[in-house]
Amino acid sequence: MMEEKISKIIRNNAVSSYLMFGISWMFLFQRKNENLNNDFVKKHTRSALLIHLLIVISIIIFGFYGVLGKVFIWKYSLSSIILALILIFLFIVLFFGAYKAYKGEIFKIGEIFSIKKGKNVLDVNKDGNFGEKDKLTFVLSYIPFVGQIFTSKYNKNENIKEILKLNTFISFIFCFLFINYYHNLNQIIILLYFIFIAFVGVNLFGKSELIILNLSKYLDFGEIIKLLKILIKYLKNYISGNFKEFKILEQEQNKLDYEDKIKTFNEVKDLHELKGPKKIIYFPIVNLIFLFFKENKYKIHIRNGLTITFLLIITIILIIFKIIGGNILILFLFPICFGIGNLEKLYYKMPFIYEIYEFFAKIKGFFKKSKKVISEKRKEVKELKIKVGQEKDLEKNEKETKQTLDN
């Protein structure tokens, strides 16, 4: 009977976490009260906190600051429409979470938050030497653009990978607000994010606990490219009648990507070393000097870098003619920082950037092939004309010879 009463109290506490807006976070720090200090309540509290946070952020961005408020649809601003839709959705999710808690079931949205402990889990290089250097690496990985430069090389570490996804997502929000001149809102979000980083750092150095947000894998640029490739194959197979399940295509694409990395690495590993500082490969305009270099181990990176320069030049031209605003240049920090951070990976084909390179390489190849075909056709026509001319001369000579013999 006592166990049933405790079970009911625990469920009610979990339900309360969704309804007690703004104070439910205190449930996470309860140590003595067993009705609050248990996994069931804490998982639901994390879910509730995430939903509450999203509600507050949505109201600040689309309500208070009116992002996209200058666009109107049927006399309603786009910011009001987006805010209304988001709030309706979030309140439905909120009550659904409370219902799951009442039923004694876990609401998995709360699993987005996790706290990692233990030397084996937090060891960056998995070399058994976990220490302050590893802790500093984790903190740096949270800092926009700095994390991409200094910690991208560790992205095989699942914790670093998760942190970089959050870092990239937050950095993209910064850039979006900067491009659209929402500077005050940007400053508030930057301040809040750096307070969060400070909290992570204190927790990590003080307790050796790392706070992780497990976001969707599709917040990674590489995964987005992979998804697009899979979707194209999925639709092609459906149209052609050779249908394959998405999961099978995903496995095939993962295998192809892995094989491409191995193939690319084997192609470049025996090429000669590039002398001088490697980082200038990703310095736009300056990296044009690599047009005059022979093939070397860093040829994939050079292609990445030159493509960035090409895109930058096009962007500057569009800015000069006032087609786009100058603030958009901030987006080039993404490929530059990711490129520098991944220099040790000789096979690194930067998502989106290398696809653009391959696209223009195909166009160039098409024109070269066309030029070659035209050249061969001209040669054939020329040879044909010579042959026809020779035949005419031969006929003429035969006629003249015949006339001479007749006379």
Coordinates of C-alpha atoms in Angstrom, one line a residue:
M1 CA 0.0 0.0 0.0
M2 CA 2.9 2.3 0.9
E3 CA 4.6 1.6 -2.4
E4 CA 1.4 2.5 -4.3
K5 CA 1.1 5.8 -2.4
I6 CA 4.8 6.6 -3.1
S7 CA 4.3 5.7 -6.8
K8 CA 1.3 8.0 -7.0
I9 CA 3.2 10.8 -5.3
I10 CA 6.1 10.4 -7.7
R11 CA 3.8 10.5 -10.7
N12 CA 2.1 13.7 -9.4
N13 CA 5.5 15.3 -8.8
A14 CA 6.4 14.5 -12.4
V15 CA 3.1 16.0 -13.6
S16 CA 3.8 19.1 -11.5
S17 CA 7.1 19.7 -13.3
Y18 CA 5.2 20.5 -16.5
L19 CA 2.7 22.8 -14.7
M20 CA 5.0 24.7 -12.4
F21 CA 6.4 27.0 -15.0
G22 CA 9.7 28.6 -14.0
I23 CA 10.3 26.7 -10.7
S24 CA 10.3 23.1 -11.7
W25 CA 14.1 23.2 -12.3
M26 CA 14.4 23.0 -8.5
F27 CA 13.3 19.4 -8.7
L28 CA 16.7 18.5 -10.3
F29 CA 18.6 19.6 -7.2
Q30 CA 16.6 17.7 -4.6
R31 CA 18.8 15.2 -2.8
K32 CA 16.9 14.3 0.4
N33 CA 13.3 14.0 -0.8
E34 CA 13.1 10.5 -2.4
N35 CA 9.8 11.5 -4.1
L36 CA 11.7 14.1 -6.1
N37 CA 15.2 12.6 -6.2
N38 CA 14.5 9.7 -8.6
D39 CA 15.1 9.1 -12.3
F40 CA 11.4 9.2 -13.3
V41 CA 10.8 12.7 -11.9
K42 CA 14.1 14.0 -13.1
K43 CA 13.6 12.8 -16.7
H44 CA 10.2 14.4 -16.8
T45 CA 11.6 17.6 -15.2
R46 CA 14.2 17.8 -18.0
S47 CA 11.5 17.4 -20.6
A48 CA 9.4 20.1 -18.9
L49 CA 12.4 22.5 -18.7
L50 CA 13.2 22.1 -22.4
I51 CA 9.6 22.9 -23.4
H52 CA 9.4 25.8 -21.0
L53 CA 12.7 27.1 -22.4
L54 CA 11.5 26.8 -25.9
I55 CA 8.3 28.7 -25.0
V56 CA 10.3 31.6 -23.5
I57 CA 12.8 31.7 -26.4
S58 CA 9.9 31.7 -28.9
I59 CA 8.2 34.6 -27.1
I60 CA 11.4 36.6 -26.9
I61 CA 12.4 36.1 -30.5
F62 CA 9.1 36.3 -32.3
G63 CA 7.0 38.2 -29.8
F64 CA 9.2 40.8 -28.0
Y65 CA 11.8 41.3 -30.8
G66 CA 9.4 40.5 -33.7
V67 CA 11.9 38.6 -35.9
L68 CA 10.4 38.4 -39.4
G69 CA 7.7 40.9 -38.3
K70 CA 8.1 43.0 -41.4
V71 CA 6.7 40.3 -43.6
F72 CA 2.9 40.2 -43.7
I73 CA 0.5 37.5 -44.8
W74 CA -3.2 38.4 -44.9
K75 CA -2.6 41.4 -42.6
Y76 CA -0.9 39.2 -40.0
S77 CA 2.9 39.6 -39.5
L78 CA 4.9 36.4 -40.2
S79 CA 6.4 36.6 -36.7
S80 CA 2.9 36.5 -35.1
I81 CA 1.9 33.5 -37.3
I82 CA 5.1 31.6 -36.5
L83 CA 4.8 32.4 -32.7
A84 CA 1.2 31.2 -32.6
L85 CA 2.0 27.9 -34.4
I86 CA 5.1 27.3 -32.2
L87 CA 3.1 28.0 -29.0
I88 CA 0.2 25.8 -30.0
F89 CA 2.6 23.0 -30.8
L90 CA 4.6 23.4 -27.6
F91 CA 1.5 23.5 -25.3
I92 CA 0.2 20.3 -26.9
V93 CA 3.6 18.7 -26.3
L94 CA 3.6 20.1 -22.7
F95 CA 0.2 18.5 -21.9
F96 CA 1.2 15.3 -23.7
G97 CA 4.2 15.1 -21.4
A98 CA 2.1 15.6 -18.3
Y99 CA -0.3 12.9 -19.5
K100 CA 2.7 10.5 -20.0
A101 CA 3.8 11.3 -16.4
Y102 CA 0.4 10.7 -15.0
K103 CA 0.3 7.3 -16.8
G104 CA 3.7 6.5 -15.3
E105 CA 5.5 6.5 -18.7
I106 CA 8.8 8.2 -19.7
F107 CA 8.6 11.2 -22.1
K108 CA 11.8 10.8 -24.2
I109 CA 12.2 14.4 -25.1
G110 CA 13.9 14.8 -21.8
E111 CA 16.7 12.5 -22.9
I112 CA 18.1 15.4 -24.9
F113 CA 19.9 16.4 -21.7
S114 CA 22.5 14.1 -20.3
I115 CA 25.3 14.3 -17.8
K116 CA 28.4 12.3 -18.6
K117 CA 30.7 11.1 -15.8
G118 CA 33.8 9.0 -15.5
K119 CA 37.3 9.2 -16.9
N120 CA 36.7 6.5 -19.5
V121 CA 33.6 8.4 -20.8
L122 CA 35.2 11.8 -20.8
D123 CA 38.7 10.9 -22.1
V124 CA 39.0 12.8 -25.4
N125 CA 41.7 10.6 -27.1
K126 CA 40.7 7.4 -25.2
D127 CA 44.3 7.1 -24.2
G128 CA 43.7 6.7 -20.4
N129 CA 45.2 10.2 -19.7
F130 CA 42.1 12.1 -18.8
G131 CA 43.0 15.4 -17.2
E132 CA 42.6 19.2 -17.4
K133 CA 43.6 19.3 -21.1
D134 CA 40.6 17.1 -21.9
K135 CA 38.3 19.3 -19.8
L136 CA 39.6 22.4 -21.5
T137 CA 39.0 20.7 -24.9
F138 CA 35.3 20.1 -24.0
V139 CA 34.8 23.7 -22.9
L140 CA 36.5 25.1 -26.0
S141 CA 34.3 22.9 -28.2
Y142 CA 31.2 24.8 -26.9
I143 CA 32.6 28.2 -28.1
P144 CA 31.3 29.4 -31.5
F145 CA 33.9 29.0 -34.3
V146 CA 36.7 28.4 -31.8
G147 CA 35.3 24.9 -31.2
Q148 CA 35.3 24.2 -34.9
I149 CA 39.0 25.1 -35.2
F150 CA 40.4 23.4 -32.1
T151 CA 38.2 20.4 -31.6
S152 CA 36.8 19.3 -35.1
K153 CA 39.7 16.8 -35.3
Y154 CA 38.2 15.0 -32.3
N155 CA 34.8 14.5 -33.9
K156 CA 35.1 10.7 -33.6
N157 CA 34.6 11.3 -29.9
E158 CA 30.8 11.1 -29.5
N159 CA 30.7 13.8 -26.8
I160 CA 32.7 16.3 -28.9
K161 CA 30.5 15.5 -31.9
E162 CA 27.3 16.3 -29.9
I163 CA 28.8 19.5 -28.5
L164 CA 29.9 20.7 -32.0
K165 CA 26.3 20.1 -33.3
L166 CA 25.0 22.5 -30.6
N167 CA 27.9 24.9 -31.2
T168 CA 27.1 25.0 -35.0
F169 CA 23.4 25.4 -34.4
I170 CA 23.9 28.3 -31.9
S171 CA 26.5 29.9 -34.3
F172 CA 24.0 29.7 -37.1
I173 CA 21.4 31.5 -35.0
F174 CA 24.0 34.2 -34.2
C175 CA 24.8 34.6 -37.9
F176 CA 21.1 34.7 -38.9
L177 CA 20.3 37.5 -36.4
F178 CA 23.5 39.4 -37.3
I179 CA 22.6 39.2 -41.1
N180 CA 19.1 40.5 -40.4
Y181 CA 20.4 43.3 -38.0
Y182 CA 18.8 41.9 -34.8
H183 CA 21.8 43.0 -32.8
N184 CA 20.2 43.5 -29.4
L185 CA 18.6 40.1 -29.5
N186 CA 21.8 38.6 -30.7
Q187 CA 23.7 40.1 -27.7
I188 CA 21.2 38.6 -25.3
I189 CA 21.4 35.1 -26.8
I190 CA 25.2 35.4 -26.9
L191 CA 25.2 36.4 -23.2
L192 CA 22.9 33.5 -22.2
Y193 CA 24.9 31.0 -24.2
F194 CA 28.2 32.1 -22.6
I195 CA 26.6 31.9 -19.1
F196 CA 25.7 28.3 -20.1
I197 CA 29.3 27.6 -21.2
A198 CA 30.6 29.0 -17.9
F199 CA 28.1 26.7 -16.0
V200 CA 29.3 23.7 -18.1
G201 CA 33.0 24.7 -17.3
V202 CA 32.4 25.0 -13.6
N203 CA 30.6 21.7 -13.5
L204 CA 33.2 20.0 -15.5
F205 CA 36.3 21.3 -13.6
G206 CA 34.6 21.0 -10.2
K207 CA 32.7 17.7 -10.4
S208 CA 34.1 16.1 -13.6
E209 CA 30.6 16.1 -15.0
L210 CA 29.9 17.1 -18.6
I211 CA 26.5 18.4 -19.6
I212 CA 25.5 17.3 -23.1
L213 CA 22.5 18.1 -25.3
N214 CA 21.8 15.2 -27.6
L215 CA 20.5 17.0 -30.7
S216 CA 19.4 15.5 -34.0
K217 CA 22.2 14.2 -36.1
Y218 CA 20.8 16.3 -39.0
L219 CA 22.2 19.4 -37.4
D220 CA 25.5 18.2 -38.7
F221 CA 26.4 19.5 -42.2
G222 CA 27.8 16.1 -43.3
E223 CA 24.6 14.4 -42.3
I224 CA 22.5 16.9 -44.2
I225 CA 24.4 16.1 -47.4
K226 CA 24.1 12.4 -46.8
L227 CA 20.4 12.8 -46.2
L228 CA 20.0 14.6 -49.5
K229 CA 21.9 11.9 -51.4
I230 CA 19.7 9.2 -49.8
L231 CA 16.5 11.1 -50.6
I232 CA 17.5 11.5 -54.3
K233 CA 18.2 7.7 -54.5
Y234 CA 15.0 7.0 -52.6
L235 CA 12.9 8.9 -55.2
K236 CA 14.8 7.6 -58.2
N237 CA 14.3 4.0 -57.0
Y238 CA 10.6 4.6 -56.4
I239 CA 10.1 6.1 -59.9
S240 CA 12.1 3.4 -61.6
G241 CA 10.2 0.7 -59.7
N242 CA 13.4 -0.6 -58.0
F243 CA 12.1 0.4 -54.5
K244 CA 14.4 0.1 -51.5
E245 CA 13.7 1.0 -47.9
F246 CA 15.2 4.2 -46.5
K247 CA 17.2 2.3 -43.9
I248 CA 18.9 0.1 -46.6
L249 CA 19.8 3.1 -48.7
E250 CA 21.2 4.8 -45.6
Q251 CA 23.4 1.7 -44.9
E252 CA 24.6 1.7 -48.5
Q253 CA 25.4 5.4 -48.4
N254 CA 27.4 5.0 -45.2
K255 CA 29.4 2.2 -46.8
L256 CA 30.0 4.4 -49.9
D257 CA 31.1 7.3 -47.8
Y258 CA 33.5 5.1 -45.8
E259 CA 34.9 3.6 -49.0
D260 CA 35.4 7.1 -50.5
K261 CA 37.4 8.2 -47.5
I262 CA 39.6 5.2 -47.7
K263 CA 40.1 5.6 -51.5
T264 CA 40.8 9.4 -51.2
F265 CA 43.3 8.8 -48.4
N266 CA 45.1 6.1 -50.4
E267 CA 45.3 8.5 -53.4
V268 CA 46.9 11.4 -51.5
K269 CA 49.0 9.7 -48.8
D270 CA 52.0 9.0 -51.1
L271 CA 52.0 12.5 -52.7
H272 CA 54.7 14.9 -51.7
E273 CA 54.4 17.0 -48.5
L274 CA 53.2 20.6 -48.7
K275 CA 55.9 23.0 -47.4
G276 CA 55.0 26.0 -45.3
P277 CA 51.9 26.8 -43.1
K278 CA 49.0 24.6 -44.0
K279 CA 46.3 26.9 -42.5
I280 CA 46.6 29.5 -45.3
I281 CA 44.9 26.9 -47.5
Y282 CA 41.7 28.2 -45.9
F283 CA 42.6 31.9 -46.1
P284 CA 40.4 33.2 -48.9
I285 CA 42.1 35.1 -51.8
V286 CA 45.6 34.4 -50.2
N287 CA 45.1 30.7 -51.1
L288 CA 45.0 31.5 -54.8
I289 CA 48.8 30.9 -54.7
F290 CA 48.0 27.2 -54.6
L291 CA 46.8 27.3 -58.2
F292 CA 50.5 27.2 -59.1
F293 CA 51.4 24.3 -56.8
K294 CA 51.8 20.7 -58.0
E295 CA 49.6 18.0 -56.6
N296 CA 50.4 17.2 -53.0
K297 CA 48.9 15.5 -49.9
Y298 CA 46.6 18.5 -49.2
K299 CA 45.0 18.6 -52.7
I300 CA 41.5 17.9 -51.3
H301 CA 41.9 20.7 -48.8
I302 CA 43.2 23.0 -51.5
R303 CA 40.1 22.3 -53.6
N304 CA 37.9 23.1 -50.6
G305 CA 39.8 26.4 -50.0
L306 CA 39.8 27.5 -53.6
T307 CA 36.1 26.9 -53.8
I308 CA 35.5 29.0 -50.7
T309 CA 37.6 31.8 -52.4
F310 CA 35.5 31.4 -55.6
L311 CA 32.2 31.7 -53.6
L312 CA 33.6 34.7 -51.7
I313 CA 34.5 36.6 -54.9
I314 CA 31.0 36.0 -56.3
T315 CA 29.5 37.2 -52.9
I316 CA 31.7 40.4 -52.9
I317 CA 30.6 41.1 -56.5
L318 CA 26.9 40.7 -55.4
I319 CA 27.5 43.0 -52.4
I320 CA 29.2 45.7 -54.7
F321 CA 26.1 45.7 -56.9
K322 CA 23.9 45.9 -53.8
I323 CA 22.1 42.7 -54.6
I324 CA 22.8 41.3 -51.1
G325 CA 23.9 42.9 -47.8
G326 CA 27.5 42.8 -46.6
N327 CA 26.6 41.1 -43.3
I328 CA 26.2 37.8 -45.2
L329 CA 30.0 37.5 -45.3
I330 CA 30.0 36.2 -41.7
L331 CA 28.7 32.9 -43.1
F332 CA 32.2 32.3 -44.5
L333 CA 33.4 31.7 -41.0
F334 CA 31.8 28.3 -41.0
P335 CA 33.8 26.7 -43.9
I336 CA 37.0 28.5 -42.9
C337 CA 36.9 27.3 -39.3
F338 CA 35.8 23.8 -40.2
G339 CA 38.5 23.6 -42.8
I340 CA 41.3 24.7 -40.4
G341 CA 40.0 22.3 -37.8
N342 CA 40.0 19.3 -40.1
L343 CA 43.4 19.9 -41.8
E344 CA 44.8 16.7 -40.3
K345 CA 42.2 14.7 -42.2
L346 CA 43.7 14.4 -45.7
Y347 CA 40.5 12.9 -47.0
Y348 CA 38.3 15.8 -45.7
K349 CA 35.8 16.8 -48.4
M350 CA 33.9 19.7 -46.8
P351 CA 30.1 19.3 -46.9
F352 CA 28.4 21.6 -49.5
I353 CA 31.8 23.1 -50.4
Y354 CA 33.2 20.0 -52.1
E355 CA 29.9 19.3 -53.7
I356 CA 30.1 22.8 -55.3
Y357 CA 33.6 22.0 -56.5
E358 CA 32.5 18.7 -58.0
F359 CA 29.6 20.4 -59.7
F360 CA 31.9 23.0 -61.4
A361 CA 34.5 20.2 -62.1
K362 CA 31.7 18.3 -64.0
I363 CA 30.8 21.4 -66.0
K364 CA 34.5 22.0 -66.8
G365 CA 34.8 18.3 -67.8
F366 CA 31.7 18.6 -70.0
F367 CA 33.1 21.6 -71.9
K368 CA 36.5 19.9 -72.2
K369 CA 34.8 16.8 -73.6
S370 CA 32.7 18.9 -75.9
K371 CA 35.8 20.8 -77.1
K372 CA 37.6 17.6 -77.8
V373 CA 34.6 16.2 -79.7
I374 CA 34.3 19.4 -81.8
S375 CA 38.1 19.3 -82.4
E376 CA 37.9 15.7 -83.5
K377 CA 34.9 16.4 -85.8
R378 CA 36.8 19.4 -87.4
K379 CA 39.8 17.1 -87.9
E380 CA 37.5 14.5 -89.5
V381 CA 35.9 17.2 -91.8
K382 CA 39.3 18.5 -92.7
E383 CA 40.6 15.0 -93.5
L384 CA 37.4 14.4 -95.6
K385 CA 37.9 17.7 -97.5
I386 CA 41.5 16.7 -98.2
K387 CA 40.4 13.3 -99.3
V388 CA 37.7 14.7 -101.6
G389 CA 40.2 17.2 -103.0
Q390 CA 42.6 14.5 -103.7
E391 CA 40.0 12.4 -105.4
K392 CA 38.9 15.4 -107.5
D393 CA 42.6 16.0 -108.5
L394 CA 42.9 12.4 -109.4
E395 CA 39.8 12.5 -111.6
K396 CA 41.1 15.7 -113.2
N397 CA 44.5 14.1 -113.9
E398 CA 42.8 11.0 -115.3
K399 CA 40.6 13.1 -117.7
E400 CA 43.6 15.1 -118.8
T401 CA 45.6 11.9 -119.5
K402 CA 42.7 10.5 -121.4
Q403 CA 42.3 13.6 -123.5
T404 CA 46.0 13.6 -124.3
L405 CA 45.9 9.9 -125.4
D406 CA 42.8 10.6 -127.6
N407 CA 44.6 13.4 -129.3

